[in-house]
Amino acid sequence: MITKDKLIWIYETMCRIRFFEESMLEQTYKGNSMGVTHPSDGQEAVPTGICAHLTEKDWIGSTHRGHGHCIAKGLETDKMMAEIMGKYTGNCKGKGGSMHIADFSKGMLGANAIVGASIPLAVGAALTAKYQKKEKDSIGVAFFGDGASSQGVLHESMNLASIWKLPVIFACENNQYAEATPSWYAVSVEDIADRAASYNIPGVIVDGMDVFQVYEAAEEAVLRARKGLGPTLLELKTYRYHGHFHADQPEKYRTSEEEKIWKNRDCIKTFEKKVLDQKLMTKKKLDSIKKNIEKEIEAAVEFGLSSPLPPTETLYEDVYVNYSNDLKGLR
Ligand SMILES: Cc1ncc(C[n+]2csc(CCOP(=O)(O)OP(=O)(O)O)c2C)c(N)n1
Ligand SMILES: [Mg+2]
């Protein structure tokens, strides 16, 4: 049973991700982003339904398409927008950009430009949690795509996590494509969840367009991890509404009919229909949440645009390790 507060959080989070991505894209097209951006609109139910069960003590590893993961893990949208714009007020002082947003204070290990790299990072966090026992019950979640599911590192990580019963969740966002390559062509199995059998861990197929299904599947996986019973592979079937990155032309490799089928199952619309039909929330409440989030994102854009670039004298700060200071005591 989802509490009323959690329902509100879920709706807020999905709207926050959607509006953030739309505004972020607009700013990218205007030339205000530093570097390429990979929007995740369409996939909002996945990070929302999973992170609904996490606290700041849990760790997530993210991907090049990481804005939704960051937002669901509690990172502030104004700092994120500033980071994408290369501004000094950003999460990484404007030196990371879209693909390197991180905030360790919130358990966010970082977006990551290397496909599959989120996976061993989350497994490492889970290993640390298990053996240091400092952060009792904390778990790691690795978000990765269908393309990354064929990287060797996933298979090594699932094997190790299984034999050591690590508290980790492998969250595969199967959005049907890796760049322009469809998963039906590049992935050897129909359901990526089936790959879990090779590592003797549960593999669960989840409708990633339905936040309630994601929430339920994640609840079980999180519980299993926290109880020390080991990892779970979740395959979340979803769809990215835009191209692979801001300047991609998806019409070159997918049909508008296909896009329409997925958009008809939009996670925000599905949520609204369900909560209204079941009288769990009122239309007035939904509208006021949407309006507030719209204002928040407008303010985030303003914050980013009006923030300064990193001062020239800070160019080398936080970029290279200072061996005499940063590593003191390690050798
Ligand atoms: C190790 C590595 N190989 C290739 C690339 C180039 N690349 C960037 S994103 C991408 C596709 C990833 O697809 P998927 O894992 O399905 O994630 P999605 O983009 O669909 O979210 C590729 C091949 C890379 N960044 N890193
Ligand atoms: Mg993909």
GROMACS .gro file of C-alpha atoms and ligand atoms in nm:
model
  358
    1MET     CA    1   0.000   0.000   0.000
    2ILE     CA    2   0.152   0.334  -0.106
    3THR     CA    3   0.101   0.619   0.140
    4LYS     CA    4  -0.055   0.947   0.028
    5ASP     CA    5   0.275   1.130   0.084
    6LYS     CA    6   0.458   0.877  -0.131
    7LEU     CA    7   0.198   0.913  -0.408
    8ILE     CA    8   0.255   1.288  -0.407
    9TRP     CA    9   0.632   1.238  -0.412
   10ILE     CA   10   0.601   0.999  -0.707
   11TYR     CA   11   0.392   1.243  -0.911
   12GLU     CA   12   0.617   1.537  -0.822
   13THR     CA   13   0.928   1.340  -0.916
   14MET     CA   14   0.797   1.219  -1.252
   15CYS     CA   15   0.679   1.572  -1.342
   16ARG     CA   16   1.009   1.719  -1.220
   17ILE     CA   17   1.207   1.486  -1.447
   18ARG     CA   18   0.975   1.548  -1.747
   19PHE     CA   19   0.976   1.928  -1.717
   20PHE     CA   20   1.348   1.936  -1.642
   21GLU     CA   21   1.431   1.736  -1.955
   22GLU     CA   22   1.204   1.948  -2.176
   23SER     CA   23   1.352   2.275  -2.049
   24MET     CA   24   1.705   2.135  -2.055
   25LEU     CA   25   1.657   2.039  -2.424
   26GLU     CA   26   1.524   2.386  -2.504
   27GLN     CA   27   1.832   2.540  -2.342
   28THR     CA   28   2.060   2.297  -2.527
   29TYR     CA   29   1.901   2.397  -2.861
   30LYS     CA   30   1.955   2.761  -2.769
   31GLY     CA   31   2.324   2.686  -2.722
   32ASN     CA   32   2.322   2.727  -2.345
   33SER     CA   33   2.445   2.376  -2.252
   34MET     CA   34   2.810   2.283  -2.244
   35GLY     CA   35   2.841   1.967  -2.452
   36VAL     CA   36   2.588   1.705  -2.559
   37THR     CA   37   2.281   1.612  -2.356
   38HIS     CA   38   2.091   1.280  -2.344
   39PRO     CA   39   1.729   1.337  -2.241
   40SER     CA   40   1.542   1.067  -2.046
   41ASP     CA   41   1.183   1.186  -2.089
   42GLY     CA   42   0.954   0.886  -2.134
   43GLN     CA   43   1.156   0.683  -1.883
   44GLU     CA   44   1.054   0.876  -1.567
   45ALA     CA   45   0.872   0.586  -1.397
   46VAL     CA   46   1.193   0.383  -1.369
   47PRO     CA   47   1.415   0.600  -1.143
   48THR     CA   48   1.105   0.727  -0.960
   49GLY     CA   49   0.964   0.383  -0.872
   50ILE     CA   50   1.306   0.257  -0.762
   51CYS     CA   51   1.438   0.562  -0.573
   52ALA     CA   52   1.104   0.582  -0.387
   53HIS     CA   53   1.250   0.304  -0.168
   54LEU     CA   54   1.596   0.455  -0.117
   55THR     CA   55   1.743   0.694   0.140
   56GLU     CA   56   2.047   0.921   0.123
   57LYS     CA   57   2.248   0.633   0.270
   58ASP     CA   58   2.186   0.419  -0.037
   59TRP     CA   59   2.408   0.459  -0.342
   60ILE     CA   60   2.321   0.476  -0.709
   61GLY     CA   61   2.542   0.457  -1.015
   62SER     CA   62   2.406   0.629  -1.325
   63THR     CA   63   2.461   0.662  -1.698
   64HIS     CA   64   2.507   0.918  -1.974
   65ARG     CA   65   2.124   0.950  -1.958
   66GLY     CA   66   2.138   1.038  -1.590
   67HIS     CA   67   1.922   1.344  -1.517
   68GLY     CA   68   1.622   1.135  -1.410
   69HIS     CA   69   1.835   0.927  -1.172
   70CYS     CA   70   1.983   1.242  -1.017
   71ILE     CA   71   1.642   1.404  -0.965
   72ALA     CA   72   1.484   1.089  -0.821
   73LYS     CA   73   1.780   1.061  -0.579
   74GLY     CA   74   1.710   1.412  -0.452
   75LEU     CA   75   1.960   1.635  -0.634
   76GLU     CA   76   1.843   1.996  -0.673
   77THR     CA   77   1.725   2.093  -1.021
   78ASP     CA   78   1.876   2.444  -1.005
   79LYS     CA   79   2.227   2.310  -0.937
   80MET     CA   80   2.180   2.045  -1.209
   81MET     CA   81   2.069   2.301  -1.467
   82ALA     CA   82   2.368   2.520  -1.374
   83GLU     CA   83   2.602   2.221  -1.405
   84ILE     CA   84   2.473   2.139  -1.753
   85MET     CA   85   2.529   2.504  -1.847
   86GLY     CA   86   2.889   2.480  -1.719
   87LYS     CA   87   2.827   2.727  -1.437
   88TYR     CA   88   3.019   2.761  -1.111
   89THR     CA   89   2.701   2.707  -0.903
   90GLY     CA   90   2.653   2.357  -1.050
   91ASN     CA   91   2.690   2.029  -0.859
   92CYS     CA   92   3.048   1.992  -0.983
   93LYS     CA   93   3.122   2.365  -1.012
   94GLY     CA   94   3.041   2.350  -1.381
   95LYS     CA   95   3.334   2.125  -1.467
   96GLY     CA   96   3.141   1.799  -1.504
   97GLY     CA   97   2.844   1.883  -1.723
   98SER     CA   98   2.545   1.663  -1.802
   99MET     CA   99   2.736   1.333  -1.806
  100HIS     CA  100   2.926   1.381  -1.480
  101ILE     CA  101   2.669   1.513  -1.233
  102ALA     CA  102   2.746   1.365  -0.890
  103ASP     CA  103   2.659   1.435  -0.528
  104PHE     CA  104   2.804   1.195  -0.273
  105SER     CA  105   2.609   1.365   0.009
  106LYS     CA  106   2.292   1.232  -0.154
  107GLY     CA  107   2.427   0.888  -0.240
  108MET     CA  108   2.466   0.975  -0.608
  109LEU     CA  109   2.793   0.827  -0.733
  110GLY     CA  110   2.770   1.003  -1.063
  111ALA     CA  111   2.636   1.004  -1.413
  112ASN     CA  112   2.887   0.830  -1.635
  113ALA     CA  113   2.986   0.859  -1.999
  114ILE     CA  114   3.132   0.508  -2.008
  115VAL     CA  115   2.861   0.259  -2.098
  116GLY     CA  116   2.838  -0.003  -1.821
  117ALA     CA  117   3.057   0.186  -1.573
  118SER     CA  118   2.773   0.245  -1.326
  119ILE     CA  119   2.758  -0.129  -1.263
  120PRO     CA  120   3.088  -0.203  -1.081
  121LEU     CA  121   3.059   0.130  -0.897
  122ALA     CA  122   2.725   0.028  -0.744
  123VAL     CA  123   2.859  -0.320  -0.669
  124GLY     CA  124   3.162  -0.159  -0.500
  125ALA     CA  125   2.931   0.060  -0.290
  126ALA     CA  126   2.733  -0.250  -0.191
  127LEU     CA  127   3.054  -0.435  -0.102
  128THR     CA  128   3.167  -0.140   0.111
  129ALA     CA  129   2.829  -0.124   0.286
  130LYS     CA  130   2.840  -0.495   0.360
  131TYR     CA  131   3.193  -0.512   0.494
  132GLN     CA  132   3.232  -0.178   0.670
  133LYS     CA  133   2.891  -0.215   0.833
  134LYS     CA  134   2.910   0.159   0.894
  135GLU     CA  135   2.603   0.226   0.692
  136LYS     CA  136   2.385  -0.055   0.812
  137ASP     CA  137   2.132  -0.171   0.559
  138SER     CA  138   2.251   0.059   0.279
  139ILE     CA  139   2.233  -0.081  -0.070
  140GLY     CA  140   2.365   0.001  -0.418
  141VAL     CA  141   2.159   0.039  -0.736
  142ALA     CA  142   2.319   0.028  -1.079
  143PHE     CA  143   2.115   0.190  -1.355
  144PHE     CA  144   2.222   0.088  -1.705
  145GLY     CA  145   2.072   0.038  -2.050
  146ASP     CA  146   1.993  -0.252  -2.282
  147GLY     CA  147   2.315  -0.171  -2.471
  148ALA     CA  148   2.519  -0.195  -2.150
  149SER     CA  149   2.357  -0.530  -2.070
  150SER     CA  150   2.589  -0.697  -2.321
  151GLN     CA  151   2.904  -0.547  -2.169
  152GLY     CA  152   3.128  -0.801  -1.995
  153VAL     CA  153   3.139  -0.590  -1.682
  154LEU     CA  154   2.770  -0.659  -1.609
  155HIS     CA  155   2.828  -1.033  -1.617
  156GLU     CA  156   3.138  -1.019  -1.396
  157SER     CA  157   2.951  -0.793  -1.155
  158MET     CA  158   2.640  -1.013  -1.137
  159ASN     CA  159   2.855  -1.320  -1.070
  160LEU     CA  160   3.052  -1.152  -0.790
  161ALA     CA  161   2.742  -0.996  -0.635
  162SER     CA  162   2.571  -1.335  -0.640
  163ILE     CA  163   2.850  -1.537  -0.475
  164TRP     CA  164   2.904  -1.268  -0.209
  165LYS     CA  165   2.530  -1.198  -0.168
  166LEU     CA  166   2.586  -0.826  -0.207
  167PRO     CA  167   2.305  -0.577  -0.140
  168VAL     CA  168   2.274  -0.448  -0.494
  169ILE     CA  169   2.007  -0.408  -0.760
  170PHE     CA  170   2.087  -0.426  -1.129
  171ALA     CA  171   1.831  -0.195  -1.290
  172CYS     CA  172   1.836  -0.242  -1.667
  173GLU     CA  173   1.644   0.033  -1.844
  174ASN     CA  174   1.554  -0.140  -2.167
  175ASN     CA  175   1.447   0.160  -2.373
  176GLN     CA  176   1.461  -0.055  -2.690
  177TYR     CA  177   1.768   0.111  -2.843
  178ALA     CA  178   2.140   0.160  -2.791
  179GLU     CA  179   2.202   0.470  -3.001
  180ALA     CA  180   2.035   0.360  -3.330
  181THR     CA  181   2.067  -0.016  -3.272
  182PRO     CA  182   1.745  -0.189  -3.165
  183SER     CA  183   1.769  -0.430  -2.874
  184TRP     CA  184   1.581  -0.698  -3.073
  185TYR     CA  185   1.885  -0.703  -3.304
  186ALA     CA  186   2.173  -0.662  -3.057
  187VAL     CA  187   2.060  -0.856  -2.750
  188SER     CA  188   2.074  -1.237  -2.765
  189VAL     CA  189   1.764  -1.295  -2.551
  190GLU     CA  190   1.411  -1.161  -2.578
  191ASP     CA  191   1.407  -1.064  -2.211
  192ILE     CA  192   1.728  -0.935  -2.053
  193ALA     CA  193   1.586  -1.048  -1.716
  194ASP     CA  194   1.652  -1.408  -1.832
  195ARG     CA  195   2.026  -1.345  -1.803
  196ALA     CA  196   1.989  -1.346  -1.422
  197ALA     CA  197   1.944  -1.725  -1.429
  198SER     CA  198   2.312  -1.769  -1.521
  199TYR     CA  199   2.408  -1.602  -1.194
  200ASN     CA  200   2.149  -1.774  -0.975
  201ILE     CA  201   1.972  -1.450  -0.887
  202PRO     CA  202   1.611  -1.341  -0.949
  203GLY     CA  203   1.544  -1.171  -1.283
  204VAL     CA  204   1.219  -0.976  -1.306
  205ILE     CA  205   1.051  -0.828  -1.614
  206VAL     CA  206   0.882  -0.500  -1.524
  207ASP     CA  207   0.656  -0.265  -1.721
  208GLY     CA  208   0.874   0.044  -1.695
  209MET     CA  209   0.591   0.269  -1.817
  210ASP     CA  210   0.383   0.192  -1.508
  211VAL     CA  211   0.532   0.346  -1.195
  212PHE     CA  212   0.316   0.126  -0.971
  213GLN     CA  213   0.467  -0.189  -1.120
  214VAL     CA  214   0.817  -0.045  -1.090
  215TYR     CA  215   0.747   0.050  -0.729
  216GLU     CA  216   0.628  -0.303  -0.641
  217ALA     CA  217   0.914  -0.485  -0.813
  218ALA     CA  218   1.170  -0.249  -0.658
  219GLU     CA  219   1.018  -0.292  -0.312
  220GLU     CA  220   1.081  -0.666  -0.325
  221ALA     CA  221   1.434  -0.627  -0.463
  222VAL     CA  222   1.525  -0.362  -0.203
  223LEU     CA  223   1.389  -0.578   0.080
  224ARG     CA  224   1.587  -0.876  -0.045
  225ALA     CA  225   1.905  -0.667  -0.059
  226ARG     CA  226   1.853  -0.514   0.285
  227LYS     CA  227   1.790  -0.858   0.437
  228GLY     CA  228   2.128  -0.977   0.308
  229LEU     CA  229   1.972  -1.219   0.057
  230GLY     CA  230   2.167  -1.079  -0.239
  231PRO     CA  231   2.113  -0.905  -0.571
  232THR     CA  232   1.822  -0.886  -0.815
  233LEU     CA  233   1.818  -0.804  -1.184
  234LEU     CA  234   1.521  -0.588  -1.284
  235GLU     CA  235   1.454  -0.540  -1.655
  236LEU     CA  236   1.240  -0.230  -1.693
  237LYS     CA  237   1.083  -0.209  -2.039
  238THR     CA  238   1.060   0.154  -2.133
  239TYR     CA  239   1.111   0.406  -2.417
  240ARG     CA  240   1.300   0.727  -2.466
  241TYR     CA  241   1.081   0.986  -2.632
  242HIS     CA  242   1.363   1.185  -2.788
  243GLY     CA  243   1.662   1.071  -2.988
  244HIS     CA  244   1.975   0.924  -2.832
  245PHE     CA  245   2.113   1.273  -2.771
  246HIS     CA  246   1.984   1.624  -2.837
  247ALA     CA  247   2.090   1.634  -3.204
  248ASP     CA  248   1.995   1.277  -3.294
  249GLN     CA  249   1.734   1.209  -3.565
  250PRO     CA  250   1.538   0.907  -3.441
  251GLU     CA  251   1.305   0.913  -3.745
  252LYS     CA  252   1.598   0.763  -3.936
  253TYR     CA  253   1.576   0.436  -3.740
  254ARG     CA  254   1.228   0.413  -3.583
  255THR     CA  255   0.872   0.475  -3.701
  256SER     CA  256   0.624   0.733  -3.577
  257GLU     CA  257   0.372   0.448  -3.529
  258GLU     CA  258   0.610   0.284  -3.282
  259GLU     CA  259   0.659   0.614  -3.097
  260LYS     CA  260   0.281   0.661  -3.078
  261ILE     CA  261   0.227   0.316  -2.923
  262TRP     CA  262   0.471   0.392  -2.642
  263LYS     CA  263   0.353   0.750  -2.588
  264ASN     CA  264  -0.004   0.620  -2.549
  265ARG     CA  265   0.125   0.439  -2.240
  266ASP     CA  266   0.295   0.752  -2.101
  267CYS     CA  267   0.384   0.702  -1.734
  268ILE     CA  268   0.253   1.040  -1.618
  269LYS     CA  269  -0.081   1.005  -1.797
  270THR     CA  270  -0.119   0.645  -1.673
  271PHE     CA  271  -0.051   0.761  -1.317
  272GLU     CA  272  -0.305   1.046  -1.343
  273LYS     CA  273  -0.574   0.814  -1.480
  274LYS     CA  274  -0.520   0.557  -1.208
  275VAL     CA  275  -0.520   0.798  -0.912
  276LEU     CA  276  -0.826   0.982  -1.044
  277ASP     CA  277  -1.021   0.660  -1.123
  278GLN     CA  278  -0.944   0.522  -0.780
  279LYS     CA  279  -1.005   0.860  -0.613
  280LEU     CA  280  -0.659   0.855  -0.453
  281MET     CA  281  -0.587   1.217  -0.558
  282THR     CA  282  -0.799   1.501  -0.693
  283LYS     CA  283  -0.754   1.679  -1.027
  284LYS     CA  284  -0.704   2.001  -0.833
  285LYS     CA  285  -0.414   1.848  -0.638
  286LEU     CA  286  -0.252   1.709  -0.954
  287ASP     CA  287  -0.281   2.048  -1.128
  288SER     CA  288  -0.132   2.238  -0.835
  289ILE     CA  289   0.164   1.995  -0.814
  290LYS     CA  290   0.228   2.038  -1.187
  291LYS     CA  291   0.212   2.416  -1.162
  292ASN     CA  292   0.459   2.423  -0.870
  293ILE     CA  293   0.706   2.200  -1.050
  294GLU     CA  294   0.676   2.411  -1.366
  295LYS     CA  295   0.769   2.717  -1.157
  296GLU     CA  296   1.059   2.529  -0.993
  297ILE     CA  297   1.204   2.439  -1.332
  298GLU     CA  298   1.160   2.793  -1.467
  299ALA     CA  299   1.352   2.916  -1.161
  300ALA     CA  300   1.620   2.649  -1.221
  301VAL     CA  301   1.672   2.775  -1.577
  302GLU     CA  302   1.694   3.135  -1.453
  303PHE     CA  303   1.942   3.025  -1.184
  304GLY     CA  304   2.159   2.851  -1.442
  305LEU     CA  305   2.149   3.137  -1.693
  306SER     CA  306   2.228   3.404  -1.434
  307SER     CA  307   2.508   3.207  -1.263
  308PRO     CA  308   2.874   3.284  -1.336
  309LEU     CA  309   3.115   3.060  -1.525
  310PRO     CA  310   3.398   2.911  -1.313
  311PRO     CA  311   3.662   3.180  -1.249
  312THR     CA  312   3.975   3.132  -1.460
  313GLU     CA  313   4.195   3.088  -1.152
  314THR     CA  314   3.989   2.778  -1.052
  315LEU     CA  315   4.059   2.607  -1.384
  316TYR     CA  316   4.282   2.335  -1.235
  317GLU     CA  317   4.094   2.299  -0.904
  318ASP     CA  318   3.905   1.968  -0.855
  319VAL     CA  319   4.046   1.842  -1.183
  320TYR     CA  320   4.381   1.687  -1.089
  321VAL     CA  321   4.468   1.514  -0.763
  322ASN     CA  322   4.697   1.722  -0.544
  323TYR     CA  323   4.929   1.447  -0.425
  324SER     CA  324   5.076   1.642  -0.137
  325ASN     CA  325   4.738   1.736   0.011
  326ASP     CA  326   4.455   1.514  -0.114
  327LEU     CA  327   4.634   1.182  -0.061
  328LYS     CA  328   4.800   1.269   0.268
  329GLY     CA  329   4.804   0.972   0.501
  330LEU     CA  330   4.720   0.718   0.232
  331ARG     CA  331   5.082   0.602   0.183
  332LIG     C1  332   3.231   0.168  -2.321
  332LIG     C2  333   3.156   0.255  -2.419
  332LIG     N1  334   3.124   0.206  -2.540
  332LIG     C3  335   3.055   0.282  -2.629
  332LIG     C4  336   3.018   0.410  -2.596
  332LIG     C5  337   2.937   0.496  -2.695
  332LIG     N2  338   2.795   0.496  -2.653
  332LIG     C6  339   2.748   0.598  -2.578
  332LIG     S1  340   2.586   0.572  -2.536
  332LIG     C7  341   2.581   0.428  -2.620
  332LIG     C8  342   2.454   0.347  -2.624
  332LIG     C9  343   2.413   0.296  -2.491
  332LIG     O1  344   2.291   0.230  -2.501
  332LIG     P1  345   2.213   0.180  -2.374
  332LIG     O2  346   2.305   0.112  -2.281
  332LIG     O3  347   2.096   0.103  -2.422
  332LIG     O4  348   2.167   0.317  -2.303
  332LIG     P2  349   2.066   0.429  -2.359
  332LIG     O5  350   2.148   0.526  -2.439
  332LIG     O6  351   1.964   0.363  -2.441
  332LIG     O7  352   2.010   0.494  -2.236
  332LIG    C10  353   2.703   0.399  -2.679
  332LIG    C11  354   2.731   0.279  -2.758
  332LIG    C12  355   3.055   0.458  -2.469
  332LIG     N3  356   3.021   0.581  -2.430
  332LIG     N4  357   3.119   0.379  -2.380
  333MG      MG  358   1.901   0.167  -2.451
   0.00000   0.00000   0.00000
